Tab-separated table of C-alpha atoms in Angstrom:
chain	number	residue	atom	x	y	z
R	229	MET	CA	99.142	124.824	-83.590
R	230	ALA	CA	98.561	125.659	-79.923
R	231	VAL	CA	99.802	129.241	-80.241
R	232	GLY	CA	98.146	129.876	-83.588
R	233	THR	CA	94.799	128.481	-82.464
R	234	LEU	CA	94.570	129.998	-78.997
R	235	THR	CA	96.262	133.370	-79.475
R	236	THR	CA	96.820	136.102	-82.034
R	237	VAL	CA	100.594	135.726	-81.755
R	238	PRO	CA	101.857	135.360	-85.352
R	239	VAL	CA	103.486	131.964	-85.858
R	240	PRO	CA	104.108	129.778	-88.912
R	241	ALA	CA	101.299	127.404	-89.791
R	242	PRO	CA	101.850	123.762	-88.773
R	243	ARG	CA	103.238	121.638	-91.589
R	244	VAL	CA	101.084	118.707	-90.512
R	245	ILE	CA	97.854	118.669	-88.510
R	246	ASP	CA	96.931	115.165	-87.418
R	247	ARG	CA	95.616	113.685	-84.183
R	248	ARG	CA	99.096	113.395	-82.711
R	249	VAL	CA	99.846	117.070	-83.370
R	250	ALA	CA	96.378	118.064	-82.172
R	251	GLY	CA	96.799	116.173	-78.910
R	252	ARG	CA	100.160	117.748	-78.205
R	253	ALA	CA	98.734	121.176	-79.011
R	254	MET	CA	95.973	120.737	-76.438
R	255	LEU	CA	98.501	119.603	-73.847
R	256	LEU	CA	100.604	122.687	-74.562
R	257	SER	CA	97.648	125.078	-74.461
R	258	PRO	CA	98.528	126.494	-70.998
R	259	LEU	CA	102.047	127.319	-72.217
R	260	ALA	CA	100.671	128.863	-75.395
R	261	ALA	CA	98.436	131.100	-73.267
R	262	ILE	CA	101.313	132.519	-71.203
R	263	PRO	CA	101.317	135.793	-73.224
R	264	LEU	CA	97.601	136.212	-72.462
R	265	ALA	CA	98.161	135.519	-68.773
R	266	ALA	CA	101.082	137.943	-68.690
R	267	ALA	CA	98.920	140.635	-70.301
R	268	ALA	CA	96.170	140.139	-67.724
R	269	GLY	CA	98.608	140.201	-64.817
R	270	GLY	CA	100.449	143.209	-66.205
R	271	ILE	CA	97.279	145.244	-66.612
R	272	VAL	CA	96.124	144.386	-63.086
R	273	TRP	CA	99.515	145.478	-61.744
R	274	ALA	CA	99.579	148.682	-63.793
R	275	GLY	CA	96.011	149.575	-62.872
R	276	SER	CA	96.710	149.062	-59.196
R	277	ALA	CA	99.939	151.079	-59.379
R	278	ALA	CA	98.137	153.918	-61.171
R	279	GLY	CA	95.268	153.935	-58.700
R	280	LEU	CA	92.653	153.073	-61.328
R	281	PRO	CA	89.258	151.711	-60.205
R	282	ALA	CA	89.460	147.953	-59.690
R	283	LEU	CA	86.376	147.376	-61.835
R	284	GLY	CA	87.838	149.254	-64.780
R	285	THR	CA	91.193	147.518	-64.420
R	286	ALA	CA	89.522	144.098	-64.357
R	287	ALA	CA	87.527	144.902	-67.479
R	288	LEU	CA	90.668	146.076	-69.295
R	289	ALA	CA	92.530	142.902	-68.299
R	290	LEU	CA	89.773	140.611	-69.555
R	291	GLY	CA	89.424	142.709	-72.684
R	292	ALA	CA	93.114	142.223	-73.411
R	293	VAL	CA	92.755	138.455	-72.996
R	294	ALA	CA	89.734	138.422	-75.306
R	295	LEU	CA	91.583	140.520	-77.882
R	296	GLY	CA	94.629	138.282	-77.654
R	297	SER	CA	92.523	135.174	-78.290
R	298	ARG	CA	90.315	136.704	-81.014
R	299	GLY	CA	87.335	136.340	-78.706
R	300	LEU	CA	87.384	132.670	-79.660
R	301	HIS	CA	86.319	131.283	-76.303
R	302	LEU	CA	83.693	133.949	-75.678
R	303	ASP	CA	82.138	133.145	-79.043
R	304	GLY	CA	82.168	129.456	-78.127
R	305	LEU	CA	80.485	130.181	-74.797
R	306	ALA	CA	77.647	132.109	-76.450
R	307	ASP	CA	77.163	129.528	-79.210
R	308	THR	CA	77.166	126.621	-76.770
R	309	ALA	CA	74.605	128.300	-74.539
R	310	ASP	CA	72.377	128.964	-77.563
R	311	GLY	CA	72.692	125.362	-78.699
R	312	LEU	CA	71.913	123.871	-75.305
R	313	GLY	CA	68.971	126.221	-74.883
R	314	ALA	CA	67.573	125.826	-78.377
R	315	SER	CA	66.210	122.312	-78.487
R	316	TYR	CA	66.564	118.799	-77.130
R	317	ASP	CA	67.004	117.691	-80.729
R	318	ARG	CA	70.718	117.113	-81.285
R	319	ALA	CA	70.764	118.102	-84.961
R	320	LYS	CA	68.859	121.321	-84.331
R	321	ALA	CA	71.092	122.274	-81.414
R	322	LEU	CA	74.223	121.757	-83.522
R	323	GLU	CA	72.732	123.792	-86.349
R	324	VAL	CA	72.040	126.681	-83.975
R	325	MET	CA	75.636	126.514	-82.751
R	326	ARG	CA	76.944	126.601	-86.307
R	327	ARG	CA	75.307	129.954	-87.045
R	328	GLY	CA	77.306	133.140	-86.637
R	329	ASP	CA	74.691	135.036	-84.610
R	330	SER	CA	73.943	134.915	-80.880
R	331	GLY	CA	70.472	134.569	-79.411
R	332	PRO	CA	69.121	135.739	-76.040
R	333	THR	CA	70.408	132.672	-74.200
R	334	GLY	CA	73.917	133.103	-75.564
R	335	VAL	CA	74.036	136.828	-74.854
R	336	ALA	CA	72.688	136.401	-71.309
R	337	THR	CA	75.186	133.618	-70.570
R	338	LEU	CA	78.051	135.677	-71.972
R	339	VAL	CA	77.121	138.701	-69.866
R	340	LEU	CA	76.700	136.692	-66.669
R	341	VAL	CA	80.000	134.829	-67.049
R	342	LEU	CA	81.870	138.047	-67.850
R	343	LEU	CA	80.310	139.693	-64.796
R	344	LEU	CA	81.548	136.798	-62.672
R	345	GLN	CA	85.039	137.091	-64.154
R	346	VAL	CA	85.223	140.869	-63.775
R	347	GLY	CA	83.846	140.776	-60.240
R	348	ALA	CA	86.352	138.122	-59.191
R	349	LEU	CA	89.216	139.906	-60.915
R	350	THR	CA	88.587	143.108	-58.960
R	351	ALA	CA	89.869	141.257	-55.877
R	352	ALA	CA	92.778	139.518	-57.628
R	353	ASN	CA	96.442	140.430	-57.656
R	354	PRO	CA	98.601	140.220	-60.787
R	355	ILE	CA	99.740	136.656	-60.094
R	356	THR	CA	96.299	135.232	-59.335
R	357	ALA	CA	94.894	137.043	-62.379
R	358	ALA	CA	97.467	135.339	-64.596
R	359	ALA	CA	96.907	132.013	-62.842
R	360	GLY	CA	93.165	132.121	-63.514
R	361	VAL	CA	93.769	132.577	-67.236
R	362	LEU	CA	96.188	129.638	-67.351
R	363	VAL	CA	94.048	127.284	-65.265
R	364	GLY	CA	91.175	127.766	-67.695
R	365	ARG	CA	93.383	126.592	-70.566
R	366	CYS	CA	94.583	123.577	-68.579
R	367	THR	CA	91.091	122.087	-68.814
R	368	LEU	CA	91.355	121.780	-72.602
R	369	SER	CA	93.361	118.570	-72.280
R	370	MET	CA	90.567	117.053	-70.189
R	371	ALA	CA	87.963	118.015	-72.794
R	372	CYS	CA	90.080	116.360	-75.506
R	373	ALA	CA	90.968	113.210	-73.561
R	374	ARG	CA	90.590	109.732	-75.033
R	375	GLY	CA	86.979	108.601	-74.934
R	376	VAL	CA	85.477	112.052	-75.554
R	377	PRO	CA	83.818	111.906	-79.000
R	378	PRO	CA	83.326	114.723	-81.516
R	379	ALA	CA	79.809	116.034	-82.040
R	380	ARG	CA	80.449	116.497	-85.774
R	381	PRO	CA	82.668	114.653	-88.256
R	382	GLU	CA	84.381	117.917	-89.218
R	383	GLY	CA	85.724	121.052	-87.578
R	384	LEU	CA	88.106	121.751	-84.696
R	385	GLY	CA	86.204	119.459	-82.352
R	386	ALA	CA	86.638	116.501	-84.690
R	387	THR	CA	90.360	117.235	-84.985
R	388	VAL	CA	91.119	117.342	-81.259
R	389	ALA	CA	88.434	115.081	-79.726
R	390	GLY	CA	90.002	112.069	-78.048
R	391	SER	CA	93.492	113.142	-79.104
R	392	VAL	CA	94.973	113.445	-75.600
R	393	PRO	CA	95.932	110.301	-73.650
R	394	ARG	CA	94.044	110.167	-70.372
R	395	THR	CA	97.223	109.845	-68.341
R	396	ALA	CA	98.581	113.010	-69.947
R	397	ALA	CA	95.350	114.907	-69.277
R	398	ILE	CA	95.453	113.817	-65.630
R	399	ALA	CA	99.111	114.846	-65.422
R	400	VAL	CA	98.245	118.369	-66.589
R	401	GLY	CA	95.609	118.717	-63.869
R	402	VAL	CA	97.892	117.336	-61.162
R	403	ALA	CA	100.746	119.613	-62.266
R	404	ALA	CA	98.426	122.634	-62.257
R	405	ALA	CA	97.238	121.827	-58.733
R	406	GLY	CA	100.802	121.264	-57.539
R	407	LEU	CA	102.068	124.546	-58.949
R	408	ALA	CA	99.026	126.364	-57.565
R	409	VAL	CA	100.243	125.543	-54.043
R	410	LEU	CA	103.056	128.031	-54.673
R	411	LEU	CA	100.823	131.034	-55.378
R	412	PRO	CA	102.019	133.801	-53.022
R	413	GLY	CA	99.754	135.619	-50.605
R	414	LEU	CA	97.206	132.804	-50.329
R	415	PRO	CA	96.769	129.801	-48.036
R	416	TRP	CA	98.408	126.761	-49.618
R	417	TRP	CA	95.050	125.113	-50.304
R	418	ARG	CA	93.450	127.999	-52.196
R	419	GLY	CA	95.374	127.389	-55.403
R	420	PRO	CA	94.578	123.660	-55.638
R	421	LEU	CA	90.959	124.459	-54.739
R	422	ALA	CA	90.793	126.881	-57.666
R	423	VAL	CA	92.106	124.186	-60.001
R	424	LEU	CA	89.613	121.655	-58.620
R	425	LEU	CA	86.685	124.039	-59.054
R	426	ALA	CA	87.772	124.975	-62.574
R	427	TYR	CA	88.001	121.325	-63.586
R	428	GLY	CA	84.690	120.565	-61.885
R	429	VAL	CA	82.821	123.313	-63.721
R	430	ALA	CA	84.449	122.525	-67.080
R	431	GLY	CA	83.863	118.809	-66.517
R	432	ALA	CA	80.170	119.335	-65.730
R	433	LEU	CA	79.759	121.364	-68.917
R	434	LEU	CA	81.643	118.714	-70.888
R	435	TRP	CA	79.392	115.986	-69.516
R	436	ARG	CA	76.264	117.973	-70.383
R	437	CYS	CA	77.413	118.733	-73.915
R	438	THR	CA	78.447	115.142	-74.535
R	439	LYS	CA	75.017	113.937	-73.436
R	440	ARG	CA	73.070	116.560	-75.397
R	441	LEU	CA	75.240	117.007	-78.471
R	442	GLY	CA	76.924	113.612	-78.713
R	443	GLY	CA	80.416	115.036	-78.175
R	444	ILE	CA	82.464	118.207	-78.354
R	445	THR	CA	82.835	120.992	-80.868
R	446	GLY	CA	85.243	123.898	-80.951
R	447	ASP	CA	82.491	125.985	-79.331
R	448	VAL	CA	82.226	123.548	-76.429
R	449	LEU	CA	85.969	123.818	-75.847
R	450	GLY	CA	85.733	127.613	-75.716
R	451	ALA	CA	82.770	127.507	-73.359
R	452	GLY	CA	84.667	125.202	-71.022
R	453	VAL	CA	87.644	127.558	-70.932
R	454	GLU	CA	85.536	130.613	-70.048
R	455	ALA	CA	83.572	128.729	-67.387
R	456	ALA	CA	86.795	127.382	-65.886
R	457	VAL	CA	88.411	130.831	-65.828
R	458	ALA	CA	85.388	132.221	-63.977
R	459	ALA	CA	85.541	129.420	-61.405
R	460	ALA	CA	89.295	129.751	-60.900
R	461	LEU	CA	89.174	133.530	-60.492
R	462	LEU	CA	86.334	133.264	-57.975
R	463	ALA	CA	88.330	130.778	-55.921
R	464	LEU	CA	91.496	132.899	-56.091
R	465	SER	CA	89.883	136.260	-55.316
R	466	THR	CA	90.707	137.693	-51.898
């Protein structure tokens, strides 16, 4: 479920999708995203070795990640921005998010976040580029922790909301911060700081969406990932 939902890697469909499977899938989301992280790091390395402009290399790397995830999180970011900017009425905001189009707020948010990611990635090395992609996916377990309600009774959000035990979600964050200490070429504190910032940004968005929408949707999860990736890459850029 984790690989099939978060990437375009062809895998067999899960035989059973229940809250237990959904929770484990969200916990495994950073591992499922390893091919995406490897693609981003590989393109950054190849672009640097070939002497390509850093801006172009960064755009290619993020394009590969978007292609490898079907643009799922980017779509969620745009839809969430449109919903939050549409109305203070919960039902109307959710209806706007359900539509397939993107309004001015969604497009502007998408462009600005991508600019942040590309700008940060121009100063990243292959390892920090891959780390930024993975850290963003680590925040999914926080967004699906026990106590976080779904905004709708159906959809991906309803399937995964509250499916991750809080202790497990905390363990993912602690493990990410601990492993980030080992990132080469950076002071030991830069990696954990990137994880902290990513979780802070994703957590703030989660709090806002829970207050405005009554819980999470699949779009909210995607928006949190993209915001967290931007924050992590900014913290890791040199």
